[in-house]
Amino acid sequence: MRALGRWLVAGIVLLLGRGRRPARVDRGERIVPPGPPSPGAELVVLALFGATAACALAFIVVYAVESIPHQTQFLGLSLGLAFAFLAAALVVVGNRLVVTEELEEGYPPPAHPSEQESLEQLVAESGDRMTRKRLLLLGGGAAGAALGAALVAPALSLGPAFEIAPFFRTPWRRGVRLVDDRGRPLRADEILEETFYTAYPEGADREQLGAPLVVVRLQPAELHLPAGRDGWAPDGIVAYSKICTHAACAVALYRKPTFPDVEPRPALVCPCHYSTFDPARGGKVLFGPAGRPLPQLPLEVRSGGELRAGGNFSGPVGPSWWGVRNRGAR
Amino acid sequence: MIRGVVRYLDERSGGAPFLRKALRYVFPDHWSFLLGEVALYAFVVLVGTGIYLTLFFDPSTAPTYYHGRYQPLRGLEMTHAYRSVVDISFKVKAGLLIRQTHHWAADVFVVAIVLHLLRIFFTGAFRKPRDLTYYLGLSMLGLALLEGYLGYSLADDLLSGMGLAIGYSVLMSVPIVGANLAELIWGAPFPGTPAFWSRMYVAHVFLFPILIGTLLAAHLALVAARHHTQFRGRRKTERKVVGVPTFPGQAPRSLGLMCAVAAVLFLLGGLVQINPIWLWGPYHVASGTNGAQPDWYLGWLIGALRLVPSFDVTIGHYTLVPNPFWGGALFPTVVFGFLFAFPWLERRFTGDHAFHNLLDRPRDAPWRTAIGAAAFTWVALIFLAGSADRVFVTFFVSYGWQIWFYRVAIWVVPALVLVLTRRVCVELLGSERVARERKLAEEEARRAAELEPVA
Amino acid sequence: MRRLLAVAVLALAVPGAAAAQQGNTILFANGKSLFAANCLTCHGIDGRGVSGRGPRLTTVGALGADFYLRTGYMPLASPRDQPTRRHSLFSPRKIDSLVAYVASLGKGPAVPKPHPERGSLPVGLRLFTESCAGCHQVVAEGGYVTGARVPPLHDATPVQIAEAVRLGPYLMPRFPKTQISDGELDSIIAYVVHSKHPDDPGGWAIGHIGPVPEGLVAWLLAGAALVGACAVIGRRIES
């Protein structure tokens, strides 16, 4: 009990008593000017240090005790507050416990003309032994450039940089079956109006721009496909690439009118920049920034009723590039 | 004890004189001079939390199935990369805190750089001899934007996957070389080869941080070598800098600011959810969601992409300029080009080739302030246009009308801002001049009255 | 004798059936008069539709009427307006009457009885992402489709979700059972219900739509706080 009492008194004396400045060796002129003490501020700083420590410990406790719910919130709160208290303590130290001097200093000289000159001189004099300086420099430059080019050349292995053909390729060929995301073939009589279906080529990798399709059925009378696409839409079923020709997002929206008298016509819309394509008019752009219509895939229905591709797309799939209109999809 | 440490270090490095000079280096004191430091400390938090994340993240696009704690994803196919981020969020203790702090730090890093850039621009701190420092800073801004983009794309969630597709399309749209560059970087047409993820990973975790760190070191070294600028005032001239020395005055305040930045970031990281990738689901080429947006610092680009009307520039079969080029590539090039060219342009048009250690108040340079304000307004309006769809959903303002409004406003409003801002600056200067002259006249009158007191 | 018995039985049975029929008839009659008062101008006599004003209702069945009426989508002030969710003008009893009447106009589907508790969240997420997220956003926060506002689904009940999926109201596609089975629909509904209160282990969710509110927080919370910290630590300009 007595020992506890002694410890308590010692703690109080430590906190409330004035610290004695240690005897200082006289070093002559002061560097840092003196300033008035601020025991109140010292207490505040100590309290803030204490709060910092408490919050940091709380962080460790929350981390260790898994049963505490909302772990992320308490971890963030404790660690954040620990830093906040420490920030406050440091600011009080800066404002009250050390001297904030206002010193003057000269800006460094803007330039050093004599050193600049001697540098110039150094370089010039170093080349005194050479009779064909410019030619040597040219030769050295050429050697360096060639070596640099050689060192950079293997970067071309990163990809087939000069082969543009892959951009035109899609996995669709005549006869390839359309399947849904479970791999089940799509049947023409299952494709109903007023909804949309996502389809993939059977047996091909789905994670490529040329693979996914969006399939909708329209009334044949409403179809006004561009020239040369007769037979591309058996019974009004049309298929388009699901990849927007603007910036390669999936055209994942389908708008269909319940009451065509007053509502806008069916359209495929991209959620990224809202390029809107008309499935009845060969994927023509109705709204939004896309510069090319959505490529259409010809469809055919073989005996058995399954939907198959009737060929490749009407144009290259995905976003445009410099040569995009040079060839068709292949 | 201090004596022992100092002696040890000085004997082994000879660094005592340098340290003494460094510790008494003078910091001009103004709150706006601390904005760059905020960016620096955000970067420190980014590196620290980022290193922690690399200990858990798996940069592999190989497919796998999820069987973890988060129910709605159970059994779904996803890449190892996505799954490792979900595991960091749900399985690793404090993982979500560090992940969120890291992402908030990235957002706040760019906020701080932009605020710092605005301060530098509107006070003319980029003038000789600090134009090189300024170029380093602009380079860091560009790198920070790319670095953030790569970082949040590594998670392979639905939102960032859509963003990668858009980035690919913008690159493809660059005339002549776009497709070739895209093939080099991705290794194949989108989504590219598995090596692409390794490339993103090493760029984000190593190459870009080293680059930014090196530029940062050079930037700080130049600031110290040329000394910090200051506002005009008593005793503060082009020749003399007045301020607080590093030690003991500035150090606790700077450290305090560092702790404050860490505090804000960790508080956000724990209390405000950011990028909940488990809600978005994994990315697939055929998947899309409405309301997908890039992180805020790329919002100016989505605005530009949405505002450009529908056209590819073609001549017959030859596609010269695909649509995304204007908003995605040319627009940011113009903005950065303007920022890089500005010191030279200002020198050329004002004929002022002198050194400047003193800062202008914005009003002291009416043309610069007006042009800067107009340029900022241009970018800001395009940035706002990028969120027009969410404005529509929340406030029912027609999307089509907004797009048309912005297409006109981004040209008209900056012109108005230019004229108005210049006017305001000129008027403010005018009124100061009037006040100064009146004070002088009153002084004169007072002195005259003292010499010849009215009888 | 037998004939007398038959007549007696009939005489007893008919009032019961008649009473039930009378109940239905009252419902029906109310529905018919409500329809005449509120719907006829646009949807026409017997729900045949009026060109330029309202589509025909002969095939929508109880499902269609129930959806549009309970959500308050109908009645619509002008045919060109987008229907929006609001507190219905009609009491639930009146809606029942109208639904019964519209159902009687033709052969349409009945009000569905979904079982979301039988659904699976992962299946729901997959299907919702494939068929719905493009318009409704992956956590059903709503969005934009060219020409219309796609509503968030916070207020949608399981029955209304089932109805909307089968009906395709306004510009929404209509998904039949061959495309989304009843079991799959249960999973989608389970997912939508879950999305109303998703898991937010990260803290304040700021709207579940990602970077736009995140950017606002970065500027207005963090940016303001840090500029404030700079103002406290640094000094102001002396004029």
PDB file of C-alpha atoms in Angstrom, chain A residues 130-214:
ATOM      1  CA  MET A 130      41.596  15.958 -81.557  1.00  0.00           C
ATOM      2  CA  THR A 131      41.922  17.180 -85.119  1.00  0.00           C
ATOM      3  CA  ARG A 132      38.558  15.952 -86.371  1.00  0.00           C
ATOM      4  CA  LYS A 133      36.345  16.732 -83.440  1.00  0.00           C
ATOM      5  CA  ARG A 134      33.084  17.022 -85.286  1.00  0.00           C
ATOM      6  CA  LEU A 135      33.597  13.815 -87.220  1.00  0.00           C
ATOM      7  CA  LEU A 136      34.495  11.948 -84.054  1.00  0.00           C
ATOM      8  CA  LEU A 137      31.427  13.313 -82.327  1.00  0.00           C
ATOM      9  CA  LEU A 138      29.291  12.310 -85.275  1.00  0.00           C
ATOM     10  CA  GLY A 139      30.783   8.851 -85.259  1.00  0.00           C
ATOM     11  CA  GLY A 140      30.335   8.533 -81.525  1.00  0.00           C
ATOM     12  CA  GLY A 141      26.758   9.723 -81.820  1.00  0.00           C
ATOM     13  CA  ALA A 142      26.005   7.216 -84.556  1.00  0.00           C
ATOM     14  CA  ALA A 143      27.586   4.415 -82.544  1.00  0.00           C
ATOM     15  CA  GLY A 144      25.594   5.392 -79.453  1.00  0.00           C
ATOM     16  CA  ALA A 145      22.339   5.716 -81.357  1.00  0.00           C
ATOM     17  CA  ALA A 146      22.802   2.340 -83.010  1.00  0.00           C
ATOM     18  CA  LEU A 147      23.666   0.696 -79.706  1.00  0.00           C
ATOM     19  CA  GLY A 148      20.662   2.369 -78.086  1.00  0.00           C
ATOM     20  CA  ALA A 149      18.412   1.111 -80.867  1.00  0.00           C
ATOM     21  CA  ALA A 150      19.825  -2.374 -80.417  1.00  0.00           C
ATOM     22  CA  LEU A 151      19.146  -2.281 -76.673  1.00  0.00           C
ATOM     23  CA  VAL A 152      15.588  -1.107 -77.247  1.00  0.00           C
ATOM     24  CA  ALA A 153      14.861  -3.522 -80.109  1.00  0.00           C
ATOM     25  CA  PRO A 154      13.882  -6.502 -77.923  1.00  0.00           C
ATOM     26  CA  ALA A 155      10.926  -4.400 -76.758  1.00  0.00           C
ATOM     27  CA  LEU A 156       9.312  -5.413 -80.035  1.00  0.00           C
ATOM     28  CA  SER A 157       8.968  -8.906 -78.572  1.00  0.00           C
ATOM     29  CA  LEU A 158       6.274  -7.519 -76.288  1.00  0.00           C
ATOM     30  CA  GLY A 159       3.774  -8.032 -79.043  1.00  0.00           C
ATOM     31  CA  PRO A 160       3.407  -8.513 -82.786  1.00  0.00           C
ATOM     32  CA  ALA A 161       3.643  -4.768 -83.302  1.00  0.00           C
ATOM     33  CA  PHE A 162       3.531  -4.866 -87.077  1.00  0.00           C
ATOM     34  CA  GLU A 163       0.888  -7.515 -87.502  1.00  0.00           C
ATOM     35  CA  ILE A 164      -2.447  -5.830 -87.763  1.00  0.00           C
ATOM     36  CA  ALA A 165      -4.245  -8.909 -89.070  1.00  0.00           C
ATOM     37  CA  PRO A 166      -5.147 -10.177 -85.550  1.00  0.00           C
ATOM     38  CA  PHE A 167      -7.408  -7.146 -85.076  1.00  0.00           C
ATOM     39  CA  PHE A 168      -9.600  -8.315 -87.937  1.00  0.00           C
ATOM     40  CA  ARG A 169      -9.898 -11.895 -86.711  1.00  0.00           C
ATOM     41  CA  THR A 170     -12.979 -13.242 -84.986  1.00  0.00           C
ATOM     42  CA  PRO A 171     -13.818 -16.832 -83.963  1.00  0.00           C
ATOM     43  CA  TRP A 172     -16.985 -16.802 -86.090  1.00  0.00           C
ATOM     44  CA  ARG A 173     -17.183 -18.829 -89.290  1.00  0.00           C
ATOM     45  CA  ARG A 174     -20.030 -20.085 -91.373  1.00  0.00           C
ATOM     46  CA  GLY A 175     -21.776 -22.870 -89.508  1.00  0.00           C
ATOM     47  CA  VAL A 176     -20.486 -22.106 -86.008  1.00  0.00           C
ATOM     48  CA  ARG A 177     -23.286 -22.616 -83.507  1.00  0.00           C
ATOM     49  CA  LEU A 178     -24.479 -19.875 -81.195  1.00  0.00           C
ATOM     50  CA  VAL A 179     -24.440 -20.949 -77.543  1.00  0.00           C
ATOM     51  CA  ASP A 180     -25.448 -19.198 -74.325  1.00  0.00           C
ATOM     52  CA  ASP A 181     -23.113 -18.668 -71.376  1.00  0.00           C
ATOM     53  CA  ARG A 182     -23.826 -22.181 -70.116  1.00  0.00           C
ATOM     54  CA  GLY A 183     -22.783 -23.644 -73.458  1.00  0.00           C
ATOM     55  CA  ARG A 184     -26.324 -24.556 -74.528  1.00  0.00           C
ATOM     56  CA  PRO A 185     -27.075 -23.986 -78.226  1.00  0.00           C
ATOM     57  CA  LEU A 186     -29.574 -21.265 -79.048  1.00  0.00           C
ATOM     58  CA  ARG A 187     -32.643 -22.329 -80.988  1.00  0.00           C
ATOM     59  CA  ALA A 188     -34.403 -19.938 -83.314  1.00  0.00           C
ATOM     60  CA  ASP A 189     -37.834 -20.696 -81.904  1.00  0.00           C
ATOM     61  CA  GLU A 190     -36.614 -19.820 -78.384  1.00  0.00           C
ATOM     62  CA  ILE A 191     -35.632 -16.318 -79.442  1.00  0.00           C
ATOM     63  CA  LEU A 192     -38.600 -14.156 -78.561  1.00  0.00           C
ATOM     64  CA  GLU A 193     -39.296 -10.553 -79.320  1.00  0.00           C
ATOM     65  CA  GLU A 194     -38.931  -7.720 -76.840  1.00  0.00           C
ATOM     66  CA  THR A 195     -35.925  -9.224 -75.068  1.00  0.00           C
ATOM     67  CA  PHE A 196     -32.237  -9.718 -75.792  1.00  0.00           C
ATOM     68  CA  TYR A 197     -29.821 -12.627 -75.585  1.00  0.00           C
ATOM     69  CA  THR A 198     -26.059 -12.851 -75.205  1.00  0.00           C
ATOM     70  CA  ALA A 199     -24.482 -15.560 -77.349  1.00  0.00           C
ATOM     71  CA  TYR A 200     -20.981 -16.962 -77.905  1.00  0.00           C
ATOM     72  CA  PRO A 201     -19.367 -19.121 -80.591  1.00  0.00           C
ATOM     73  CA  GLU A 202     -19.384 -22.761 -79.636  1.00  0.00           C
ATOM     74  CA  GLY A 203     -15.978 -24.052 -78.647  1.00  0.00           C
ATOM     75  CA  ALA A 204     -14.179 -20.709 -78.759  1.00  0.00           C
ATOM     76  CA  ASP A 205     -12.583 -18.579 -76.051  1.00  0.00           C
ATOM     77  CA  ARG A 206     -15.263 -16.198 -74.783  1.00  0.00           C
ATOM     78  CA  GLU A 207     -12.863 -13.612 -73.400  1.00  0.00           C
ATOM     79  CA  GLN A 208     -12.056 -11.992 -76.728  1.00  0.00           C
ATOM     80  CA  LEU A 209     -13.667  -9.006 -78.417  1.00  0.00           C
ATOM     81  CA  GLY A 210     -14.806 -11.022 -81.436  1.00  0.00           C
ATOM     82  CA  ALA A 211     -16.732 -13.599 -79.445  1.00  0.00           C
ATOM     83  CA  PRO A 212     -19.816 -12.172 -77.717  1.00  0.00           C
ATOM     84  CA  LEU A 213     -22.997 -11.410 -79.624  1.00  0.00           C
ATOM     85  CA  VAL A 214     -26.240  -9.754 -78.713  1.00  0.00           C
TER      86      VAL A 214
END
